[in-house]
Short mmCIF file of N, CA and C in Angstrom, two decimals:
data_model
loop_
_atom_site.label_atom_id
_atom_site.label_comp_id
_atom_site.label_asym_id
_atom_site.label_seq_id
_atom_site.Cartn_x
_atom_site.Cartn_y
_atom_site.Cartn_z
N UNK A 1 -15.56 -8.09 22.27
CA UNK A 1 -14.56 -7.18 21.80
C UNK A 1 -14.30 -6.15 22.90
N UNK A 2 -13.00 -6.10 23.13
CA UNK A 2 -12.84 -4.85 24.29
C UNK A 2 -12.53 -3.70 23.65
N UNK A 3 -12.98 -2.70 23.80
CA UNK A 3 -12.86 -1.29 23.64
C UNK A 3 -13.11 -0.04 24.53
N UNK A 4 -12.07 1.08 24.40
CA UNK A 4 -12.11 1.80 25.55
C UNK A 4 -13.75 2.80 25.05
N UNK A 5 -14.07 2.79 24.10
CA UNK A 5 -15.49 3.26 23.79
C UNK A 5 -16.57 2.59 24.41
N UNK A 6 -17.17 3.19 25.21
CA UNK A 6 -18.28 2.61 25.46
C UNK A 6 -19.50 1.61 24.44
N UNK A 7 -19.58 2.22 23.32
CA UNK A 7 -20.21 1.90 22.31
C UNK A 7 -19.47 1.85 21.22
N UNK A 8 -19.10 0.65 20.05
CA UNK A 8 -18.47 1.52 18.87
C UNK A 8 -18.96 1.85 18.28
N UNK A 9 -20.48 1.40 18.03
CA UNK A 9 -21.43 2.44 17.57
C UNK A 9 -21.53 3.78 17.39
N UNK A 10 -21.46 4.26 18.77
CA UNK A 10 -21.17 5.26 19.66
C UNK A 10 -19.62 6.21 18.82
N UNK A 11 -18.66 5.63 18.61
CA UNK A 11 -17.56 6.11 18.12
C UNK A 11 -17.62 6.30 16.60
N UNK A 12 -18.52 5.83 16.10
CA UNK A 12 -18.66 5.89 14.62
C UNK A 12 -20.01 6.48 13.91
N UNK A 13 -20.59 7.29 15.63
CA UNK A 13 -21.96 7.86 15.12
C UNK A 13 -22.81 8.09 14.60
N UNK A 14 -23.68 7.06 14.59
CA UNK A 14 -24.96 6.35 13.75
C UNK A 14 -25.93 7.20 13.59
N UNK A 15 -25.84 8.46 14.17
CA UNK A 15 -26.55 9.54 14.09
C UNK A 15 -26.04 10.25 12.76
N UNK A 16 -24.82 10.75 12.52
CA UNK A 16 -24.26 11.12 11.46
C UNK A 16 -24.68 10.94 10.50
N UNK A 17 -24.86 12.10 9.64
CA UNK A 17 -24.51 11.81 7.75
C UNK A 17 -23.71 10.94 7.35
N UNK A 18 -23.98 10.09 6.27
CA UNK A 18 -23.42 8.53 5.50
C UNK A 18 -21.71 9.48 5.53
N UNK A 19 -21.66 10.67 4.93
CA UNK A 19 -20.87 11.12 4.44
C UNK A 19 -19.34 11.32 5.73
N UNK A 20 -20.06 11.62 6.66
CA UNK A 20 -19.49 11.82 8.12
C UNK A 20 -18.59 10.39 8.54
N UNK A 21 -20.16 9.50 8.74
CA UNK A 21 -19.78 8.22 9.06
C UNK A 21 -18.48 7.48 8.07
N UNK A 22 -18.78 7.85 6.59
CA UNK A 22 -17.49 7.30 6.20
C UNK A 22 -16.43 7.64 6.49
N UNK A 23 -16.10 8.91 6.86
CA UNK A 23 -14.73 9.71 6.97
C UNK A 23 -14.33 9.02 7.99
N UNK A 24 -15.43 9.10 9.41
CA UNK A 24 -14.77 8.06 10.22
C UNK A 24 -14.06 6.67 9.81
N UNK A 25 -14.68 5.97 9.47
CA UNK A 25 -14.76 4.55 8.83
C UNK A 25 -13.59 4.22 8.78
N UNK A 26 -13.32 5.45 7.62
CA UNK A 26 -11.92 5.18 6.88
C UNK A 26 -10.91 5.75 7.51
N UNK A 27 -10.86 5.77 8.42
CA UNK A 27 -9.97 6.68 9.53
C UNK A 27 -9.58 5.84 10.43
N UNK A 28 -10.44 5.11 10.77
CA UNK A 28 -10.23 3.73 11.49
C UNK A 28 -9.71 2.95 10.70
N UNK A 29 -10.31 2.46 9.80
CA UNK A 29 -9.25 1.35 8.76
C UNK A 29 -8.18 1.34 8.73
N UNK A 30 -7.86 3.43 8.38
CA UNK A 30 -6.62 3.18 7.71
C UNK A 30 -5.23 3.29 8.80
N UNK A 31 -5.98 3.42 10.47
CA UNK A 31 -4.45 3.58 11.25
C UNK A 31 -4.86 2.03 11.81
N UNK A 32 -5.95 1.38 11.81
CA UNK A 32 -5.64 -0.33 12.05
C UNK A 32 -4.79 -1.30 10.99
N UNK A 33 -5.26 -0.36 9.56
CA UNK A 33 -4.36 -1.50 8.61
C UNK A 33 -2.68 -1.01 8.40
N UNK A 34 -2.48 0.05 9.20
CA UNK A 34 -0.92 0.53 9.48
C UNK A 34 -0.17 -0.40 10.51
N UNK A 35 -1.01 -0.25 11.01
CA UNK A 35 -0.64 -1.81 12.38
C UNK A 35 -0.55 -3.00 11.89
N UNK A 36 -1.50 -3.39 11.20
CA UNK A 36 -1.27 -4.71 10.48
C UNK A 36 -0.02 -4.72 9.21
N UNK A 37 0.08 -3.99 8.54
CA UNK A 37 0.60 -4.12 7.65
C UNK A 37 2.53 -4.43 8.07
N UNK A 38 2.59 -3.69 9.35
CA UNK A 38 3.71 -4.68 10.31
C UNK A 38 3.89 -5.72 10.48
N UNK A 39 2.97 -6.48 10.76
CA UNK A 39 2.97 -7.64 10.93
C UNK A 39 3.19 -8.22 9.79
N UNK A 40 3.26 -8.16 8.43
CA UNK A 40 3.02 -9.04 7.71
C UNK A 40 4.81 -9.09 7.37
N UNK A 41 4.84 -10.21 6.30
CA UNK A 41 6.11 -10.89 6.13
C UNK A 41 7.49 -10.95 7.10
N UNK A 42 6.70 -11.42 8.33
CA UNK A 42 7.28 -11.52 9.52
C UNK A 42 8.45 -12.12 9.49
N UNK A 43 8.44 -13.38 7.94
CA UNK A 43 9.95 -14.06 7.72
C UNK A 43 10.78 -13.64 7.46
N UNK A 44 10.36 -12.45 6.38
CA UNK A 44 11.40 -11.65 5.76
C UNK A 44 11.00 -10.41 6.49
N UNK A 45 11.48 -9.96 7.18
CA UNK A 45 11.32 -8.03 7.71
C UNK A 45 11.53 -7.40 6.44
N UNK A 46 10.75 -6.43 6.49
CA UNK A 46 10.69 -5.70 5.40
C UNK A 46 10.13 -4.00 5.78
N UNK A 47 10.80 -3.09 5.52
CA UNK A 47 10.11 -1.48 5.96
C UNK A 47 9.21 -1.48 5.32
N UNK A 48 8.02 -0.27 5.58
CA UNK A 48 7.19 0.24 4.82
C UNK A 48 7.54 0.50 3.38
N UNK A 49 8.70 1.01 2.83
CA UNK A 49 8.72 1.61 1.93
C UNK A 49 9.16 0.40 1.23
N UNK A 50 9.95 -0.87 1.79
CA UNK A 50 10.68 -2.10 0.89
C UNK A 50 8.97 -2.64 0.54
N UNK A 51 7.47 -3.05 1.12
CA UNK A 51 6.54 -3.38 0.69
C UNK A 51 6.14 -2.55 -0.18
N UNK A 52 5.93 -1.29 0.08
CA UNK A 52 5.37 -0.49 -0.94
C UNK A 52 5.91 -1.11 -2.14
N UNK A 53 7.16 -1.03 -2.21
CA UNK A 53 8.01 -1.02 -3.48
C UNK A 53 7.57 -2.24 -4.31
N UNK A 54 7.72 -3.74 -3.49
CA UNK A 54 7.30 -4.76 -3.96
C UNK A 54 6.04 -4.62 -4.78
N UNK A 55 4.98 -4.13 -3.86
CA UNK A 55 4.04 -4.28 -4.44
C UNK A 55 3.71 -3.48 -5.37
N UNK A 56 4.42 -2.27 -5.71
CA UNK A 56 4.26 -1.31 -7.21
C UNK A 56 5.27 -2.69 -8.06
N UNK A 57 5.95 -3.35 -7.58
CA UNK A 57 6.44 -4.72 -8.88
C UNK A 57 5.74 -5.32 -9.43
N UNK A 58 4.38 -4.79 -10.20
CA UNK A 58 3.50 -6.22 -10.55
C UNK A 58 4.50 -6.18 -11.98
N UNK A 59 5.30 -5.37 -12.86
CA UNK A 59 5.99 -5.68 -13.46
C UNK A 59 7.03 -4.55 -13.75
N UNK A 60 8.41 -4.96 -14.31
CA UNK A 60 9.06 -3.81 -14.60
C UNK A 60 9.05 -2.40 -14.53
N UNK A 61 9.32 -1.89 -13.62
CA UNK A 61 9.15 -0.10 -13.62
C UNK A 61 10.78 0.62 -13.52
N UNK A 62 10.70 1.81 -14.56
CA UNK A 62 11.67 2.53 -13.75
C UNK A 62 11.64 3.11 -13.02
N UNK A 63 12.54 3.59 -12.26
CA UNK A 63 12.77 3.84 -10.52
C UNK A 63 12.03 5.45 -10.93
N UNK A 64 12.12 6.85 -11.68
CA UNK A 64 11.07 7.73 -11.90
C UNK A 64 9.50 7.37 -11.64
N UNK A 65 8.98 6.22 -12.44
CA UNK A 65 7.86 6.02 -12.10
C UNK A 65 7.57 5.38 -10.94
N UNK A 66 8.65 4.60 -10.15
CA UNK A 66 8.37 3.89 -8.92
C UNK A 66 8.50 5.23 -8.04
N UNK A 67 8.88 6.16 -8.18
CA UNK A 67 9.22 7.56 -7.40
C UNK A 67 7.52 7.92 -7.71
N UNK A 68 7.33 8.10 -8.69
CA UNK A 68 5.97 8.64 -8.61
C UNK A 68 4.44 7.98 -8.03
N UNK A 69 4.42 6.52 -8.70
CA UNK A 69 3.51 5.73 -8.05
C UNK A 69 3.81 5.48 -6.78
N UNK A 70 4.99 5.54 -5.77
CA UNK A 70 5.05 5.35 -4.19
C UNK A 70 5.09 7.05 -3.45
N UNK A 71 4.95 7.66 -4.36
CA UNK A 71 5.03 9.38 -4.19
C UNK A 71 6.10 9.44 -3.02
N UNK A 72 6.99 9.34 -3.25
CA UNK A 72 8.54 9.18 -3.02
C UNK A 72 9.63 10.06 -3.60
N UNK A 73 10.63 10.47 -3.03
CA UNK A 73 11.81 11.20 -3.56
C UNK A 73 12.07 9.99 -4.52
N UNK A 74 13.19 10.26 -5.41
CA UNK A 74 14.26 9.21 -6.05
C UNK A 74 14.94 9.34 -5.20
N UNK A 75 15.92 9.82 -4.40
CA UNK A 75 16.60 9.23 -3.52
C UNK A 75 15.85 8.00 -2.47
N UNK A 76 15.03 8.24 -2.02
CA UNK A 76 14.39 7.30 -1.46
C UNK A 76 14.32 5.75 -2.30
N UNK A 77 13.34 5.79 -3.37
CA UNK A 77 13.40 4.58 -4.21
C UNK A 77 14.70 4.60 -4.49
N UNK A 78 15.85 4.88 -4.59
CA UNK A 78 17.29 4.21 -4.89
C UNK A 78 17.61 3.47 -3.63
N UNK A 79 17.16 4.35 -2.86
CA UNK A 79 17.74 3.43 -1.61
C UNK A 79 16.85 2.37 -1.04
N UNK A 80 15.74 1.94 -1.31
CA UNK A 80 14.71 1.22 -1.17
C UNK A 80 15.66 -0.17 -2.61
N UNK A 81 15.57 0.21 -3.32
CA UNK A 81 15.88 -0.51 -4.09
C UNK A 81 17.22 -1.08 -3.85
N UNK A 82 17.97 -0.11 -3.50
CA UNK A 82 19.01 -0.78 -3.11
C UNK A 82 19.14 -1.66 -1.95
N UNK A 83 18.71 -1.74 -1.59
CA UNK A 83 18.03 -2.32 -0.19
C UNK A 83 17.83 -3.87 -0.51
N UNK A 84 16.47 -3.75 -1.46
CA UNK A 84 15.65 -4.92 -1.99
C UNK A 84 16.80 -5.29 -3.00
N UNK A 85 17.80 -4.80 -3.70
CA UNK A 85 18.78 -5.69 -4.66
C UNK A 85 19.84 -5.95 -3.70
N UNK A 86 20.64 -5.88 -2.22
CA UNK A 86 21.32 -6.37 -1.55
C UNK A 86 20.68 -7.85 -1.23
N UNK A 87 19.30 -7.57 -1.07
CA UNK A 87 18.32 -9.32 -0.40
C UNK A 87 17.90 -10.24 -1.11
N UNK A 88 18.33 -9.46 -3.12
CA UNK A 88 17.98 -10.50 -3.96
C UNK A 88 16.80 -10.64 -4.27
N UNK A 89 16.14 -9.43 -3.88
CA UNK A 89 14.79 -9.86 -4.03
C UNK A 89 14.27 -8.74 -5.65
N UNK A 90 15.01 -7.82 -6.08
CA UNK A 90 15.10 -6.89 -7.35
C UNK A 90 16.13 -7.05 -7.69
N UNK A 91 16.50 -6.78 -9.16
CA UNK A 91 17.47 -6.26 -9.99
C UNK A 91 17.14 -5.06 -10.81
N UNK A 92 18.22 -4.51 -10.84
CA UNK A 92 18.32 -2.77 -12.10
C UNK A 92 19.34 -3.26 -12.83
N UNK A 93 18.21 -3.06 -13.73
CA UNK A 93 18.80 -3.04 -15.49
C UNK A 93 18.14 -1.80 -16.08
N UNK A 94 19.33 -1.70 -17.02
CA UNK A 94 19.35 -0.48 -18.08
C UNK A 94 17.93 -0.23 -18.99
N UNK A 95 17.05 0.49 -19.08
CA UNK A 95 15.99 0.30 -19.55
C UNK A 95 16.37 0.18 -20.95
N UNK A 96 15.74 -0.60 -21.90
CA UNK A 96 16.28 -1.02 -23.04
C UNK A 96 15.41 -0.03 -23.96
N UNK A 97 14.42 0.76 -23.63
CA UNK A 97 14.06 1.76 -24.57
C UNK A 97 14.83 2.88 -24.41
N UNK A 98 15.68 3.16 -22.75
CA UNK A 98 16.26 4.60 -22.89
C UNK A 98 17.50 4.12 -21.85
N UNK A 99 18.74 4.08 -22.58
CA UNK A 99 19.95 3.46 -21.52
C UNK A 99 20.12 4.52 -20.82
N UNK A 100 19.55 5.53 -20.40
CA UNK A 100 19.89 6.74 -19.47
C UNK A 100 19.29 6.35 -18.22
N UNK A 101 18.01 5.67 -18.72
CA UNK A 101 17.03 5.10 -17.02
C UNK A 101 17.20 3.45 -16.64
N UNK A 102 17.21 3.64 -15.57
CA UNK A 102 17.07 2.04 -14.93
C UNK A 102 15.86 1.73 -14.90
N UNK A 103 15.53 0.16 -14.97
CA UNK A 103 14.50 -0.04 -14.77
C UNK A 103 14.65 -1.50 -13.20
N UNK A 104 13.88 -1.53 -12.40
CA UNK A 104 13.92 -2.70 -11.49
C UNK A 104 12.88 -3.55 -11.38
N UNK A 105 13.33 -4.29 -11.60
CA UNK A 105 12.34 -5.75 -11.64
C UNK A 105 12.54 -7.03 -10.97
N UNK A 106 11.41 -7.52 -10.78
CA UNK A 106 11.42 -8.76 -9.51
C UNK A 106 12.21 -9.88 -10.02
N UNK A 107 12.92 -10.35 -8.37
CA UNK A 107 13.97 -11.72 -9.14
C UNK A 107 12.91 -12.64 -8.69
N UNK A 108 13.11 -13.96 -9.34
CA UNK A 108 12.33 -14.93 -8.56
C UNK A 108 12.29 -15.38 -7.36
N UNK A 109 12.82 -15.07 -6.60
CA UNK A 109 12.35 -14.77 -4.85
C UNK A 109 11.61 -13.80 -4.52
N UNK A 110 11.98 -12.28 -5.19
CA UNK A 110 11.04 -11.30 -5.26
C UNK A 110 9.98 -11.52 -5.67
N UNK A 111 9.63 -12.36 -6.47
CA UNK A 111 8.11 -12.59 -7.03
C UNK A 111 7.55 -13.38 -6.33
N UNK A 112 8.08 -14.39 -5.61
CA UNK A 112 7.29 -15.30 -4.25
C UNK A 112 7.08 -14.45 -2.97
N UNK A 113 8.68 -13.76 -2.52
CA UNK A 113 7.69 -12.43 -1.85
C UNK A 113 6.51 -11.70 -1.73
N UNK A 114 6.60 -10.83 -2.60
CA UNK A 114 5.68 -10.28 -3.29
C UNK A 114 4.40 -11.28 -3.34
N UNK A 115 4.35 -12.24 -4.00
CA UNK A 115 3.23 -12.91 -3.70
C UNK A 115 2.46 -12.99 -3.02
N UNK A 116 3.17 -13.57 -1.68
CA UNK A 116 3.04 -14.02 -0.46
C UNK A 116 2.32 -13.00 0.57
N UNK A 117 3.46 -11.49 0.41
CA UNK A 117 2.83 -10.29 0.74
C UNK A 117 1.51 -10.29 0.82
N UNK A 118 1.22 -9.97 -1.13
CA UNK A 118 -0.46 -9.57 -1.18
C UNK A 118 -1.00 -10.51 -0.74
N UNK A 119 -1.21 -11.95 -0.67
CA UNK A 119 -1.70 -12.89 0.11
C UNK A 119 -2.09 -12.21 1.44
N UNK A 120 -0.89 -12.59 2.39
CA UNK A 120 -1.52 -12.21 3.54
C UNK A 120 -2.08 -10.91 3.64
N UNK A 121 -2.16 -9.83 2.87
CA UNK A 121 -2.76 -8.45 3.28
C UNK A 121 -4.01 -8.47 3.24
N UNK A 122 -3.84 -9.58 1.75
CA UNK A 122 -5.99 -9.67 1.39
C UNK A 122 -6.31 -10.39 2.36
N UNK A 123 -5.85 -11.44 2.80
CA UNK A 123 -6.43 -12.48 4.28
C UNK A 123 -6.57 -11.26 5.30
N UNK A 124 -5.50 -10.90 5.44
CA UNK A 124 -5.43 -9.92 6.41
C UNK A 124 -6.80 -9.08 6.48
N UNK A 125 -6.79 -8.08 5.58
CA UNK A 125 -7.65 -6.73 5.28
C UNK A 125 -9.22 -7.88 5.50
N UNK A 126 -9.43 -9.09 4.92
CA UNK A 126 -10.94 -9.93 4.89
C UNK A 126 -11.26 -9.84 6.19
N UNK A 127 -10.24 -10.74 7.10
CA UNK A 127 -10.44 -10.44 8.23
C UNK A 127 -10.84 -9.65 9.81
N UNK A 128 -10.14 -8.50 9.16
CA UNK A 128 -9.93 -7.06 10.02
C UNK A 128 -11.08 -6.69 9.78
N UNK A 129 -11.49 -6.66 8.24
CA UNK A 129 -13.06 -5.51 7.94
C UNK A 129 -14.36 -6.55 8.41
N UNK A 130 -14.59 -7.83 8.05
CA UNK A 130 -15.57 -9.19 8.00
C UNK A 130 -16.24 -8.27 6.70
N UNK A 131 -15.47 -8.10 5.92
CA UNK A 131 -16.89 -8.36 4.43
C UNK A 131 -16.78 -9.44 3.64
N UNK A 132 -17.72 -9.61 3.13
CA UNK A 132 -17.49 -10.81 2.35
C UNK A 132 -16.65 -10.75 1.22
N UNK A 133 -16.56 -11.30 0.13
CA UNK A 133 -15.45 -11.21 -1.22
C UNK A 133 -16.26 -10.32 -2.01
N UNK A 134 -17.62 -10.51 -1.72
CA UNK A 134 -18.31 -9.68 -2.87
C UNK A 134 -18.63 -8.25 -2.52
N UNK A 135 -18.28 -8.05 -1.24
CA UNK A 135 -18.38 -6.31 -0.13
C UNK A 135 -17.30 -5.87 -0.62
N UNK A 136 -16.31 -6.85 -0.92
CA UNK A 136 -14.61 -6.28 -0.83
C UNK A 136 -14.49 -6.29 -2.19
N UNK A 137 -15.17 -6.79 -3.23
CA UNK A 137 -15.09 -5.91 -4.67
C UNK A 137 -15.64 -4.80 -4.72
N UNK A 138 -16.91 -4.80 -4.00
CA UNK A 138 -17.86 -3.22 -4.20
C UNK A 138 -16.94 -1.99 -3.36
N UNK A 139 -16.52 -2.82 -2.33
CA UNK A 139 -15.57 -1.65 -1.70
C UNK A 139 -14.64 -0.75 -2.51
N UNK A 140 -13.57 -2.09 -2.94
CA UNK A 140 -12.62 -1.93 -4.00
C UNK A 140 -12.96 -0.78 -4.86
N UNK A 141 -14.23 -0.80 -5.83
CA UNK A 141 -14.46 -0.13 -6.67
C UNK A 141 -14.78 1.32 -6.26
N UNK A 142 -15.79 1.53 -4.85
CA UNK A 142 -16.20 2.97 -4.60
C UNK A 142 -14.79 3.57 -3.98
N UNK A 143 -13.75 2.57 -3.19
CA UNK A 143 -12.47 3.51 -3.00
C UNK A 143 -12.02 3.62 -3.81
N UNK A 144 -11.38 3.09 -5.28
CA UNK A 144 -10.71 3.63 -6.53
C UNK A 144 -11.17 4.89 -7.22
N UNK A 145 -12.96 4.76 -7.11
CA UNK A 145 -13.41 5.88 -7.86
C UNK A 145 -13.37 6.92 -6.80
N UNK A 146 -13.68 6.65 -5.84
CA UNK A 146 -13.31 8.44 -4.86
C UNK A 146 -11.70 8.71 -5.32
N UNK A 147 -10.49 7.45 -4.91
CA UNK A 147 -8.79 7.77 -5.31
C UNK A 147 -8.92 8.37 -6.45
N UNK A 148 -9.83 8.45 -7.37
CA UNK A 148 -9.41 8.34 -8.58
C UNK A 148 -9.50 10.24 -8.69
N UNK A 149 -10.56 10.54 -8.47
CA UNK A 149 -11.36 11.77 -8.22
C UNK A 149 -10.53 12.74 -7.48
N UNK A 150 -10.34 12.01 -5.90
CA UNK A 150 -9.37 13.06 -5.34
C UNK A 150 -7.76 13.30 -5.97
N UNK A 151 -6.89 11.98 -6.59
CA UNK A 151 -5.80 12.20 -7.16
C UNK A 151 -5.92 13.49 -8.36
N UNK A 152 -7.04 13.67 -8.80
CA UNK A 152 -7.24 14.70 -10.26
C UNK A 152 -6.80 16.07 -9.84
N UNK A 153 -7.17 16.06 -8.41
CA UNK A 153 -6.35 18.04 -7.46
C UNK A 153 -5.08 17.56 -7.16
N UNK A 154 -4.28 16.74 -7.47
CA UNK A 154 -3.29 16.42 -7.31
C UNK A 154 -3.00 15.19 -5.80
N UNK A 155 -1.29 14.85 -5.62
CA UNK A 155 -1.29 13.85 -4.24
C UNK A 155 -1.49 14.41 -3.10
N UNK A 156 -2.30 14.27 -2.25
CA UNK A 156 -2.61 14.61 -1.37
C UNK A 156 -1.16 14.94 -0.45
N UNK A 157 -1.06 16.31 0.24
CA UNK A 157 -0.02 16.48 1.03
C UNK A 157 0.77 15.54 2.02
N UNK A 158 -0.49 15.06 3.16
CA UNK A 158 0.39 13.79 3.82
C UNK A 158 0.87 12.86 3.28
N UNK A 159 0.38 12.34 1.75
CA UNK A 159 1.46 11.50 0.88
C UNK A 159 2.74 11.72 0.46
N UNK A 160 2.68 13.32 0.35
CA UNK A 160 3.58 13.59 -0.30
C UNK A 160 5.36 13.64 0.99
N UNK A 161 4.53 13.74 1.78
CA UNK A 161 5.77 14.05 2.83
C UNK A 161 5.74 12.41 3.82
N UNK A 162 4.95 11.96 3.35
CA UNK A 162 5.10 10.47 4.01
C UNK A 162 5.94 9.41 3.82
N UNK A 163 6.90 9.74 2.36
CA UNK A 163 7.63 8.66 1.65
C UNK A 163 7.20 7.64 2.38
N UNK A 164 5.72 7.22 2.05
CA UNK A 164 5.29 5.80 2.12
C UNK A 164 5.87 4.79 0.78
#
């Protein structure tokens, strides 16, 4: 592996508190899996914010809550959406509990998208980290419960201005 660190050991300081060492950890992860996450659905180009979106599609949302779960303006998700309903890949329909809100939901290309997406991210992310399936559930679980914990003081600022 080439690296301009002499050690990556060394860069992730094995001397450190667990607590230290993670901050690093995840600091690394998270500007390598920004890089990767480019790469993926190389067939279809897609922005940051058109994946985000997909992948808050595991089913029907209105565009308020897709504003909130992508911590996004609504202008943004309109135009994200509008975006993804020019490529056929969403439709907005009238939410049938409140005709005042739209709701957008995956067309069947959007749902093979989408598919395909999380596919390669989990190949992806297996790869990038080497844990096994059963590291990458335990992972899974201690990052949800820290997300879970820190979301309770509210979205963190760089989310909020990131319209990721």
């Amino acid at each position: 592996m080439t690296s301009k660190f002499s050690e990556v050991s060394d860069f992730l300081g094995e001397n450190y508190p667990p607590e230290i060492r993670s901050m690093m950890g995840i600091h690394v992860m998270f500007w390598r899996l920004e890089e990767l996450m480019e790469t993926l659905s190389e067939g279809m180009p897609l922005t940051k914010q058109e994946r985000h979106m997909l992948v808050r599609l595991d089913e029907p949302k209105r565009m308020g809550v897709l504003a909130q779960q992508m911590a996004a303006l609504p202008s943004t998700v309109t135009a994200v959406a509008d975006a993804l309903e020019e490529r056929g890949l969403v439709l907005r329909e009238r939410d049938p509990t409140d005709r005042r809100a739209w709701c957008v939901t995956l067309t069947k290309t959007g749902d093979r998208v989408r598919t395909d997406l999380l596919e390669e991210a989990g190949t992806a992310f297996a790869e990038l980290s080497g844990l096994t399936k059963t590291e990458i559930e335990r992972f899974a679980e201690l990052v949800s419960k820290a997300s879970i914990k820190i979301l309770e003081h509210g979205i963190p600022e760089g989310m909020k201005s990131a319209d990721c």
